[in-house]
Coordinates of C-alpha atoms in Angstrom, one line a residue:
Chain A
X1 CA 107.3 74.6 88.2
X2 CA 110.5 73.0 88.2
X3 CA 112.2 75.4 90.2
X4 CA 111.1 74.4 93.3
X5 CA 114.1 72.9 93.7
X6 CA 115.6 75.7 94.1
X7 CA 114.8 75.4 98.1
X8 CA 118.0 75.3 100.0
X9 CA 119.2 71.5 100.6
X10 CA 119.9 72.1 104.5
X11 CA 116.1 73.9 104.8
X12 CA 114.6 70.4 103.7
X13 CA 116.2 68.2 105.7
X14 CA 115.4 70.6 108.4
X15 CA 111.7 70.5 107.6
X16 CA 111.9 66.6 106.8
X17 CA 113.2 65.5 110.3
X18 CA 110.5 67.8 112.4
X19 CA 107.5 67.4 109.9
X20 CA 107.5 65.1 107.0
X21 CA 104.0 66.4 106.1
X22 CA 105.3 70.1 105.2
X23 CA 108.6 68.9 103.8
X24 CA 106.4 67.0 101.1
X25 CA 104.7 70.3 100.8
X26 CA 108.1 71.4 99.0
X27 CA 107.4 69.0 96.2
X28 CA 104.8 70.6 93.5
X29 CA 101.1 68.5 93.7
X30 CA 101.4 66.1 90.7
X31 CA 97.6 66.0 90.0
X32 CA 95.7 69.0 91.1
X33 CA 92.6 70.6 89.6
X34 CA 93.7 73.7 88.2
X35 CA 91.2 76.3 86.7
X36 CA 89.9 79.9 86.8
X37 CA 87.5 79.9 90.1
X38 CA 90.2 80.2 92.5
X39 CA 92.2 83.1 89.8
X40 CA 88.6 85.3 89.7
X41 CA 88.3 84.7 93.9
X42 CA 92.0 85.9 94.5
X43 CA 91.5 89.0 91.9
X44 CA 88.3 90.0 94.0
X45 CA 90.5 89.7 97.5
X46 CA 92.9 93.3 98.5
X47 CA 95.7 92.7 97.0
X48 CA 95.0 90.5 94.6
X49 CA 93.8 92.9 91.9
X50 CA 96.5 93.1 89.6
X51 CA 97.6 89.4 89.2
X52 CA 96.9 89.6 85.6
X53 CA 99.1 91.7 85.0
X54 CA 102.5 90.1 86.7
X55 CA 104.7 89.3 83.8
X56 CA 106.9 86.8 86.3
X57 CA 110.4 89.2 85.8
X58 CA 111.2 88.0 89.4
X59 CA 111.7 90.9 91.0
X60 CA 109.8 89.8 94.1
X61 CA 111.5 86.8 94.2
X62 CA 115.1 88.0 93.6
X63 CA 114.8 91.1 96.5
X64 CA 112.4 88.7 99.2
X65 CA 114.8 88.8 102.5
X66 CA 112.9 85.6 103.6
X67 CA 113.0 83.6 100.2
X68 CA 115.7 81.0 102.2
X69 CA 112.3 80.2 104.6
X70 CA 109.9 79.5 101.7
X71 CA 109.1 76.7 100.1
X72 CA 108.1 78.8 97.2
X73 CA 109.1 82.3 95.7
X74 CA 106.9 85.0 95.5
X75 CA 107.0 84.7 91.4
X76 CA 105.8 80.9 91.7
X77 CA 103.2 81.8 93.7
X78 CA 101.7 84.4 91.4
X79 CA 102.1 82.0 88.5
X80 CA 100.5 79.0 90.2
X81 CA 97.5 81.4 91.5
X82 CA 97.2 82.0 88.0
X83 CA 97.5 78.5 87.1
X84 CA 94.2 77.4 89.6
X85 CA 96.8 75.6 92.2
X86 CA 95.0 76.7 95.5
X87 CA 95.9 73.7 97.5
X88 CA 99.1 74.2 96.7
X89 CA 98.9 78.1 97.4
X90 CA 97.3 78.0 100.6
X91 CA 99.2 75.4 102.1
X92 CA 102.8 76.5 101.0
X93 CA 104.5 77.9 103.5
X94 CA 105.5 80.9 101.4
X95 CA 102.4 82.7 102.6
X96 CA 103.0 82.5 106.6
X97 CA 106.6 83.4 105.9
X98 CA 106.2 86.6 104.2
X99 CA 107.1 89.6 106.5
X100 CA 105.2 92.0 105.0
X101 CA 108.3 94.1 104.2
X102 CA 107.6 95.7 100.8
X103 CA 110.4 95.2 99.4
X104 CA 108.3 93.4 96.5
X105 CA 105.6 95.4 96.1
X106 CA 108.1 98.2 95.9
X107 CA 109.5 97.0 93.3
X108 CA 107.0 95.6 91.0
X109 CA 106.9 97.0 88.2
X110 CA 104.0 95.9 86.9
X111 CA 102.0 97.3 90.4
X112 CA 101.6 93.7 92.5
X113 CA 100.9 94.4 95.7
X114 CA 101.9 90.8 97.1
X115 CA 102.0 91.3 100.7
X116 CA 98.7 92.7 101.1
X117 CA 97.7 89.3 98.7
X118 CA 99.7 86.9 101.2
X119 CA 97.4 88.6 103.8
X120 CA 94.1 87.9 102.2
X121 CA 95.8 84.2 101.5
X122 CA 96.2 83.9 105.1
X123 CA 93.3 85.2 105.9
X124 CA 91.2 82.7 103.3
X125 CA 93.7 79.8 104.6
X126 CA 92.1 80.3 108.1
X127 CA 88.4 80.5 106.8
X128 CA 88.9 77.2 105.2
X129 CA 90.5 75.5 108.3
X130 CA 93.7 75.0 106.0
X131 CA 95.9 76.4 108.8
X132 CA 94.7 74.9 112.4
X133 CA 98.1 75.2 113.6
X134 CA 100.1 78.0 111.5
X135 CA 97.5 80.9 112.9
X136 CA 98.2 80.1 116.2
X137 CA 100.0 83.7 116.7
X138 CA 97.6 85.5 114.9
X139 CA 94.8 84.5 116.1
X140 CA 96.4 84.9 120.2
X141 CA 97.3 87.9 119.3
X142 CA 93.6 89.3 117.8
X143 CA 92.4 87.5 121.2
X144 CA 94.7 89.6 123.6
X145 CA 93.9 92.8 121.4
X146 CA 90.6 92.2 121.9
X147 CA 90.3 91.4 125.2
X148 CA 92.4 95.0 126.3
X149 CA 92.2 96.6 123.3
X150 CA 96.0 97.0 123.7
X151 CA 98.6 94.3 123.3
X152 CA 99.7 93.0 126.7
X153 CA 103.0 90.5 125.5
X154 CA 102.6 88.0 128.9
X155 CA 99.5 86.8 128.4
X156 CA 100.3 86.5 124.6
X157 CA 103.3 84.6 125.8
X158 CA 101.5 82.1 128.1
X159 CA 98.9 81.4 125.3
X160 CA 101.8 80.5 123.1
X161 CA 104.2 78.7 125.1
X162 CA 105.0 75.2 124.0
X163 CA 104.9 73.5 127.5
X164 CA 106.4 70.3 126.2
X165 CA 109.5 72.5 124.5
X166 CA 111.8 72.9 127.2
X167 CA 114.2 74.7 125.2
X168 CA 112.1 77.2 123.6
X169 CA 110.4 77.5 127.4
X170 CA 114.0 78.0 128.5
X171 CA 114.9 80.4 126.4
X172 CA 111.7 82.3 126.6
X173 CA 112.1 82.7 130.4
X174 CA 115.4 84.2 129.7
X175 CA 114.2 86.9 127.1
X176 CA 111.4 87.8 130.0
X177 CA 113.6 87.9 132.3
X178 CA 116.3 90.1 130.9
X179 CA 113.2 92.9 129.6
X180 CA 112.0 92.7 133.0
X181 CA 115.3 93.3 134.7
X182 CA 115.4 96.3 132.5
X183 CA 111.5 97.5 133.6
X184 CA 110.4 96.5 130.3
X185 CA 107.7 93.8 131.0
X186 CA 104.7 94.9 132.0
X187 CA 103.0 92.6 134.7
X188 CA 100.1 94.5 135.0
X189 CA 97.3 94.5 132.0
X190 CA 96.6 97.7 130.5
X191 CA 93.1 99.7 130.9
X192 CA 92.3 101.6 127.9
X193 CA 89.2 103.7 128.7
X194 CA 85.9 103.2 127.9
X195 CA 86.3 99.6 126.9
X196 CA 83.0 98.2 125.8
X197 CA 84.0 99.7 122.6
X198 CA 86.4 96.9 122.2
X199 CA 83.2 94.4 122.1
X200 CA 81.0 96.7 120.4
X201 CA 83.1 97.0 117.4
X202 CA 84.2 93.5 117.4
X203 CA 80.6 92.4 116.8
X204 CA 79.7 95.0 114.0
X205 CA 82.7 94.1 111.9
X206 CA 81.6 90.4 112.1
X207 CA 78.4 91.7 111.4
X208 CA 79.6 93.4 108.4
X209 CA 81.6 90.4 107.3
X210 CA 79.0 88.2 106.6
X211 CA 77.8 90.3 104.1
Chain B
X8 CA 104.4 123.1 117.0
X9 CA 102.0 120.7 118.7
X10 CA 101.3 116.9 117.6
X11 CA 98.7 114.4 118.6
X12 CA 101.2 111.6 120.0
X13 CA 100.2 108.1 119.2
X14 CA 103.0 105.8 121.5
X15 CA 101.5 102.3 120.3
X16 CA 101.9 99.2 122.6
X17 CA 105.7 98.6 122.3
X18 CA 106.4 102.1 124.0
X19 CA 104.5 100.7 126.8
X20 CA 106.6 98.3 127.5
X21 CA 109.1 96.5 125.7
X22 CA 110.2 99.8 124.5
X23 CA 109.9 102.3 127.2
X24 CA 113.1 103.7 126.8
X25 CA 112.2 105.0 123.7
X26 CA 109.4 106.8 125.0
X27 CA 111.1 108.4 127.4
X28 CA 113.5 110.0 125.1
X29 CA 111.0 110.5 122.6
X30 CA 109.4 113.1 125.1
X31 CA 113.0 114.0 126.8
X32 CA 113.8 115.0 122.7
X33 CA 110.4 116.9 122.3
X34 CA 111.0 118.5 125.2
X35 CA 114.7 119.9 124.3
X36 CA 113.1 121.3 120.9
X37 CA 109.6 122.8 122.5
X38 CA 107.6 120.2 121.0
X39 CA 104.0 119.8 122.0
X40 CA 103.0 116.1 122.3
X41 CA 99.9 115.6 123.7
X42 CA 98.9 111.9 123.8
X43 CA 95.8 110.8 121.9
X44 CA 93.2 110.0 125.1
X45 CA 92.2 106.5 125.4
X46 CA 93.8 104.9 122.0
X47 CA 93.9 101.7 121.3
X48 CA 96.2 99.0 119.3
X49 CA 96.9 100.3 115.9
X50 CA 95.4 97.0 114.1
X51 CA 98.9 95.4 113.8
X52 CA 100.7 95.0 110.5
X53 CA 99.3 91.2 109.7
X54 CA 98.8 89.9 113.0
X55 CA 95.3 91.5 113.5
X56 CA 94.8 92.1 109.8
X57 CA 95.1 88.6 108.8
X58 CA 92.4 87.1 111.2
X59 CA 89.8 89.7 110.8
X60 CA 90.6 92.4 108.5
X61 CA 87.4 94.5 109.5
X62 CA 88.6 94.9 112.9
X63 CA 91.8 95.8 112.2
X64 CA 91.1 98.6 110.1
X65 CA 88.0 99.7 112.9
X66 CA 90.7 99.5 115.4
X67 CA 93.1 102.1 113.5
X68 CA 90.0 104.1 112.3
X69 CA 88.8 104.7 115.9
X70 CA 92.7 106.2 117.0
X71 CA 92.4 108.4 113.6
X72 CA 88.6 109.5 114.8
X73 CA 90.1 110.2 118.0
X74 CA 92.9 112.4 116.8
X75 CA 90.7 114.2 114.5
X76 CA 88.8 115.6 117.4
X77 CA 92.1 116.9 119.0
X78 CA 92.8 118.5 115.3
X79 CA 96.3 117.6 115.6
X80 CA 98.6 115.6 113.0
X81 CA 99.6 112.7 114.7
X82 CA 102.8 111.6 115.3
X83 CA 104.4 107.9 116.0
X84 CA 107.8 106.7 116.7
X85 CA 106.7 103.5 115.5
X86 CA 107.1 102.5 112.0
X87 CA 104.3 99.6 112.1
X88 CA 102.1 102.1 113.8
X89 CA 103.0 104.4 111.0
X90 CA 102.5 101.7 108.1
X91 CA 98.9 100.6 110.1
X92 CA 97.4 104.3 110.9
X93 CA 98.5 105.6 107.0
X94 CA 97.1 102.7 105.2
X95 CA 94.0 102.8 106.9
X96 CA 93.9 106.1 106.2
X97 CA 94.4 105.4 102.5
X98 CA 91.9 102.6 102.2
X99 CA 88.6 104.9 103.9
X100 CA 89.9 107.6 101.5
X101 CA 89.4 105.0 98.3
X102 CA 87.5 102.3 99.4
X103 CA 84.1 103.7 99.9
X104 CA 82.4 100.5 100.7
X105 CA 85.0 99.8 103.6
X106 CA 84.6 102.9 104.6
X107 CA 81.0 102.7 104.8
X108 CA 81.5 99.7 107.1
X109 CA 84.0 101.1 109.6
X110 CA 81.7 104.1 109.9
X111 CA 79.4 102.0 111.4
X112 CA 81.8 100.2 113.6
X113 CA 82.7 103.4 114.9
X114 CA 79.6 104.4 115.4
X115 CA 78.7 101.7 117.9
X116 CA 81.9 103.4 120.1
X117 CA 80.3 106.6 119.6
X118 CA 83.1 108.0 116.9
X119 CA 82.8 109.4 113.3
X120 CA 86.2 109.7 111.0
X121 CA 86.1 112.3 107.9
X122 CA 89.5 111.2 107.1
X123 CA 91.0 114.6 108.0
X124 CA 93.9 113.4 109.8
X125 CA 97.7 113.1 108.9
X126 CA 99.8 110.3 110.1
X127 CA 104.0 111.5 110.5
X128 CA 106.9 109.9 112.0
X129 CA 108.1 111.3 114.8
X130 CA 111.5 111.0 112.8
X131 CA 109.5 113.3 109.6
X132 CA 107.9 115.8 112.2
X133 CA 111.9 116.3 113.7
X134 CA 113.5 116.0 110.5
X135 CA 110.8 118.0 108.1
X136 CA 109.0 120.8 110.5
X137 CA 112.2 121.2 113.4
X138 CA 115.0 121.3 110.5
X139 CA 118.3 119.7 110.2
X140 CA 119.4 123.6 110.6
X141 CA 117.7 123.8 114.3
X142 CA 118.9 120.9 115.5
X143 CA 122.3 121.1 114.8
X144 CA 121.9 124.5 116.8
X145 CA 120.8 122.8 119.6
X146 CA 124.0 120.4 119.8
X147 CA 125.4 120.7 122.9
X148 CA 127.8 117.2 123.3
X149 CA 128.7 116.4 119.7
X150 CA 128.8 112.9 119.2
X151 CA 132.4 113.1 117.6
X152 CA 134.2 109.8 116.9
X153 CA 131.4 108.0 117.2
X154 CA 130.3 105.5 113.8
X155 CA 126.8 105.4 113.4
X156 CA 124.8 102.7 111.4
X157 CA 121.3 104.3 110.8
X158 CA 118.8 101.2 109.8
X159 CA 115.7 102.5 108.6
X160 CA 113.8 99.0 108.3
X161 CA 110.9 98.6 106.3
X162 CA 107.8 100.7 107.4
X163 CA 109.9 104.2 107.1
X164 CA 110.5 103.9 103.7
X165 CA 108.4 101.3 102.1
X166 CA 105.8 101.0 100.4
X167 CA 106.5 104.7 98.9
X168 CA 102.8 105.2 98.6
X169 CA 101.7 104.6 102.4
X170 CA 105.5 105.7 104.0
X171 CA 107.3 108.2 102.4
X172 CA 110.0 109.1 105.1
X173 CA 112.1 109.1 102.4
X174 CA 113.3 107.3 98.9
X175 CA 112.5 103.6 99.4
X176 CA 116.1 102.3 98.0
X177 CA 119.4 104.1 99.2
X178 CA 117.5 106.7 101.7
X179 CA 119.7 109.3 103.7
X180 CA 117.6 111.3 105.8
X181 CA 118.5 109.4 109.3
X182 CA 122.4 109.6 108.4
X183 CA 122.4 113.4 107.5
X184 CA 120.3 113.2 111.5
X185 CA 123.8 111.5 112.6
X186 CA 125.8 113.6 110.6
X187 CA 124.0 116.6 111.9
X188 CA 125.1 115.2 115.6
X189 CA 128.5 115.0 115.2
X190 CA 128.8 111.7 114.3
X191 CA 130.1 110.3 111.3
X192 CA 127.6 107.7 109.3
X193 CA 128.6 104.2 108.1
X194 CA 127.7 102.9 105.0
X195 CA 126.4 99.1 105.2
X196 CA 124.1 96.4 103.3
X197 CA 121.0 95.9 104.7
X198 CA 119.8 99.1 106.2
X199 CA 116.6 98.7 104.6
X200 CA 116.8 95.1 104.6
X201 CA 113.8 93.3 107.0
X202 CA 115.3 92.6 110.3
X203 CA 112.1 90.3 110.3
X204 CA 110.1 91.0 113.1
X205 CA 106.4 89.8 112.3
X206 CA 108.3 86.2 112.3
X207 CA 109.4 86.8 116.2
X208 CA 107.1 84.1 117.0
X209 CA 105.8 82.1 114.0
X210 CA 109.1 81.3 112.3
X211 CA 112.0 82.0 114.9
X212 CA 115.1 80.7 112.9
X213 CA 114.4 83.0 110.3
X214 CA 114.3 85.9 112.2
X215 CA 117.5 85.3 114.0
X216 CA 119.1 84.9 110.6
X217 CA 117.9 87.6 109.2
X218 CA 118.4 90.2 112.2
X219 CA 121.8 88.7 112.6
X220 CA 122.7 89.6 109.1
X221 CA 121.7 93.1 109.3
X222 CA 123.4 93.0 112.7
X223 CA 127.1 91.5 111.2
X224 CA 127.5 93.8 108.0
X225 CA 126.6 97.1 110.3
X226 CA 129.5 95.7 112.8
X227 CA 131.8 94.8 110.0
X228 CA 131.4 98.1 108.5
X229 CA 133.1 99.6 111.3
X230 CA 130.0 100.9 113.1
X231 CA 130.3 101.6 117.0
X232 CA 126.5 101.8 117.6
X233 CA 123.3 101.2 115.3
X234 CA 120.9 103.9 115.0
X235 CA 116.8 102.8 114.5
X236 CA 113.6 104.6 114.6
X237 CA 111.0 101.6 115.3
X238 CA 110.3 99.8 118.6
X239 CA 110.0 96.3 116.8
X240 CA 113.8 96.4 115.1
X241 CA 115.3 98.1 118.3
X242 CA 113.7 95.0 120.2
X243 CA 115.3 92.1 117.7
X244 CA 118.5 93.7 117.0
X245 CA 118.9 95.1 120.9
X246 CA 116.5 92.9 123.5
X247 CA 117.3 89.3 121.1
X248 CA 121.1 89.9 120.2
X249 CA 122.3 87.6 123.2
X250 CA 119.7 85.1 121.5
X251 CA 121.3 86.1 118.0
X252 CA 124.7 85.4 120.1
X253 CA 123.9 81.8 121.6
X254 CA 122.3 80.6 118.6
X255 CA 124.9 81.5 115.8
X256 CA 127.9 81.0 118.0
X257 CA 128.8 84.5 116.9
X258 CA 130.0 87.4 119.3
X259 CA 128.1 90.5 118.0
X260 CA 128.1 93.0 121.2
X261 CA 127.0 95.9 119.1
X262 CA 125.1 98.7 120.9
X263 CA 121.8 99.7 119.1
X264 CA 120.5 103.2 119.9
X265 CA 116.7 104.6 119.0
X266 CA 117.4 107.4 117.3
X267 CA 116.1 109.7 119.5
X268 CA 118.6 108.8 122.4
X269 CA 121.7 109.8 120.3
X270 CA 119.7 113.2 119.6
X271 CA 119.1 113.2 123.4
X272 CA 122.7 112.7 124.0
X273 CA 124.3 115.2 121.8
X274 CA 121.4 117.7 123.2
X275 CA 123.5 117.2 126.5
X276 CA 120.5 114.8 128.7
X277 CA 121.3 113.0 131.1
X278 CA 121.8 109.0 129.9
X279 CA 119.3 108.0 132.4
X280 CA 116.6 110.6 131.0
X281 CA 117.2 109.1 127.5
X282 CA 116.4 105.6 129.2
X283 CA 119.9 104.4 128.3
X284 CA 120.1 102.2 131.3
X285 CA 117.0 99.9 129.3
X286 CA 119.0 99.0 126.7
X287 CA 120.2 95.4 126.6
X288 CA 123.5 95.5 125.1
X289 CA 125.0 98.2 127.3
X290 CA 126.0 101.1 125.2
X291 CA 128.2 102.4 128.2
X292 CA 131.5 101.9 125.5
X293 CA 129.8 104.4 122.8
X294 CA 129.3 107.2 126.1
X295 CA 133.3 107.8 126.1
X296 CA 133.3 108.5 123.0
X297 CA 131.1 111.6 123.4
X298 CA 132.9 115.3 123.7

């Protein structure tokens, strides 16, 4: 697992200065309990059917446009799933940084489907309150969706400005400004017909969840 | 030929322009879009997926149950609504527990889905049903002179099993589109390189860096415009190019075009039917250049 090193010098210090907690993250756990119930959970979840059979070429890692952003490559990750490391899997940052672009999965050739696997890692990250902060996004974004049962970007925008970031704030006011110069920000919230449907459906797949 | 038209949020709004010469395009070529009645958010790539995967896949189920009552293919123009719809579409066809759930999902919004519909592009339906051979007919301004870089992004090409717009590495089929206009294509790295969208909000940095790359080798390959076909690359590499700009200390100033306003254009509409006035970086320097 030495090749975490790997991790561009100037992306540390980055990481160090705003959060010392996830720049330590970049270091490999020294004691961790590794073994086989967290492998047989991942090779149940989509995406995580083939594991077995990566044989860690590094394809996924050498073609991954956002490798520079991770803390570790798509190839360590399948190895240290296989390994048992879920702490270290489903904090790593590798997981919220994938872009879901297929460029992997397209190239695997031994059939990986990773990004639909880094979804189901999200997704078990958030069940196990492992990622508070890092879901932020996804989860205003399933709240917006479900609310209008179309996206409707201002309100996703107010729900995740960072009103103590005035630069962020500052630039954000610029990008709304410029779309809506151009009549490209909507200020009024869709309709989509019929909308009880939105609630309805919510409930039976949490329903169907639990199962 | 007729096509159930599935817009998706971003041609509400941040992409508007795009709609408009999607239908200005459609209408030049007798196209029938008819949009799907009531739809709903296609279940977003990860954002949706990754919080409640159920719900995701329910909310692309119930658009599919709705086009299959029009009995209509559908048609996007965006990629991620492309990617969203056809995997769902692949998962009820294989997974037959999922699809045992989702039935019942639907069923509380009064909707059934047989899985009889089929999800194109609205770049496939021009490209594979209108015919290079039509639309070159149709040419009425060639766009001579002009340098096109066509980016195809992820979702039109990959993964080949869901989105087969055409060969996953190397794919041609939106340069032969230029070519076909008049204009000449410009070979660059990175046209089906992420231009990392999905990480707009959660990792910001890495999106600039990565759209800005994209953005430099198109520009240093000589092109005067880029070409795309998906709302959510048009809006990094158009809408957040001054951003690119101020946070790089770079000068870029490189007009990006949805595809279907160059096609517009050579068709002889009007720039303002085409929405060209939307677009951020002005692309009033490629309009000389047209014949």
């Amino acid at each position: 697992m030495k090749r975490s090193g790997n991790t561009s010098e100037a992306r540390r210090t980055s990481l160090e200065k705003t959060n010392p907690a996830e720049a330590k993250n970049t270091q490999p756990a020294k004691t961790e309990e590794t073994g086989r119930a967290f492998l047989e959970e991942v090779m149940k979840m989509p995406g995580g059917e083939r594991i077995l059979e990566c044989i860690q070429c590094g394809s996924c890692a050498g073609g991954c446009p956002t490798r520079f952003a991770m803390n570790y490559s798509p190839m360590q990750i399948l190895r240290m799933i296989n390994r048992g490391m879920k702490q270290t899997v489903l904090s790593s940052s590798t997981i919220w940084v994938c872009s879901s672009c297929y460029t992997c999965a397209t190239r695997c050739p031994r059939d990986v489907d990773f990004p639909a696997l880094m979804m189901s890692l999200k997704n078990k990250a958030i069940t196990e309150f492992m990622a508070r902060d890092k879901s932020k996004f996804h989860k205003s974004f399933f709240e917006v969706v479900s609310k209008y049962g179309k996206l409707y970007e201002p309100e996703l925008f107010v729900k995740l400005m960072d009103k103590s970031d005035f630069k962020s704030l500052r630039q954000n006011a610029s990008l709304g400004w410029r779309l809506f110069r151009k009549g490209k920000m909507h200020v009024k919230a869709p309709r989509t017909e019929q909308t009880p449907w939105v609630r309805s459906m919510l409930e039976k797949t949490k329903e169907k969840e639990q199962e | 030929m007729k096509y159930a038209f599935f817009p998706g949020c971003s041609l509400q709004s941040t992409a508007k322009e795009y709609k408009e010469s999607v239908q200005a395009v459609a209408k030049a070529l007798d196209i029938e879009l008819t949009e799907v009645p009531g739809w709903n958010c296609c279940g977003a790539i990860d954002a949706i997926y990754t919080f409640k995967p159920l719900y995701s896949l329910a909310l692309a189920a119930r658009n599919l149950a709705l086009a299959e009552k029009m009995q209509m293919d559908v048609a996007t123009p965006c990629s991620a609504c492309y990617f969203t719809l056809s995997r769902t579409n692949k998962i009820l066809k294989e997974d037959a527990a999922t699809k045992s759930k989702i039935d019942e999902a639907l069923k509380t919004a009064g909707l059934n889905y047989n899985g009889g519909v089929k999800v194109r592009h609205f770049a496939e339906a021009l490209l594979s049903d209108v015919g290079l051979q039509k639309i070159r007919e149709r040419v009425k301004a060639p766009l001579a002179t002009l340098k096109v870089a066509a980016y195809y992004g992820c979702f039109m090409v990959r993964p080949p099993n869901i989105c087969s717009f055409d060969k996953p590495e190397r794919p041609t089929r939106l340069d032969e589109l230029a070519e076909a206009l008049g204009a000449s294509k410009v070979d660059y790295y990175g046209k089906t390189r992420c231009c990392g969208q999905s990480l707009g909000i959660t990792d910001e940095e890495a999106m600039l860096k990565m759209s800005k790359d994209i953005l430099l080798n198109a520009k240093n390959a000589g092109a005067d415009c880029m070409m795309t076909a998906c709302p959510m690359c048009h809006f990094n590499l158009d809408a957040r190019q001054k951003d690119i700009e101020s946070h790089f200390s770079v000068r870029i100033n490189l007009p990006v075009l949805h595809f279907t306003q160059l096609v517009g254009l050579a068709f002889g509409v009007q720039p303002r039917q085409v929405g060209l006035q939307r677009n951020c970086v002005s692309p009033r320097k490629i309009l000389s250049k047209r014949v």
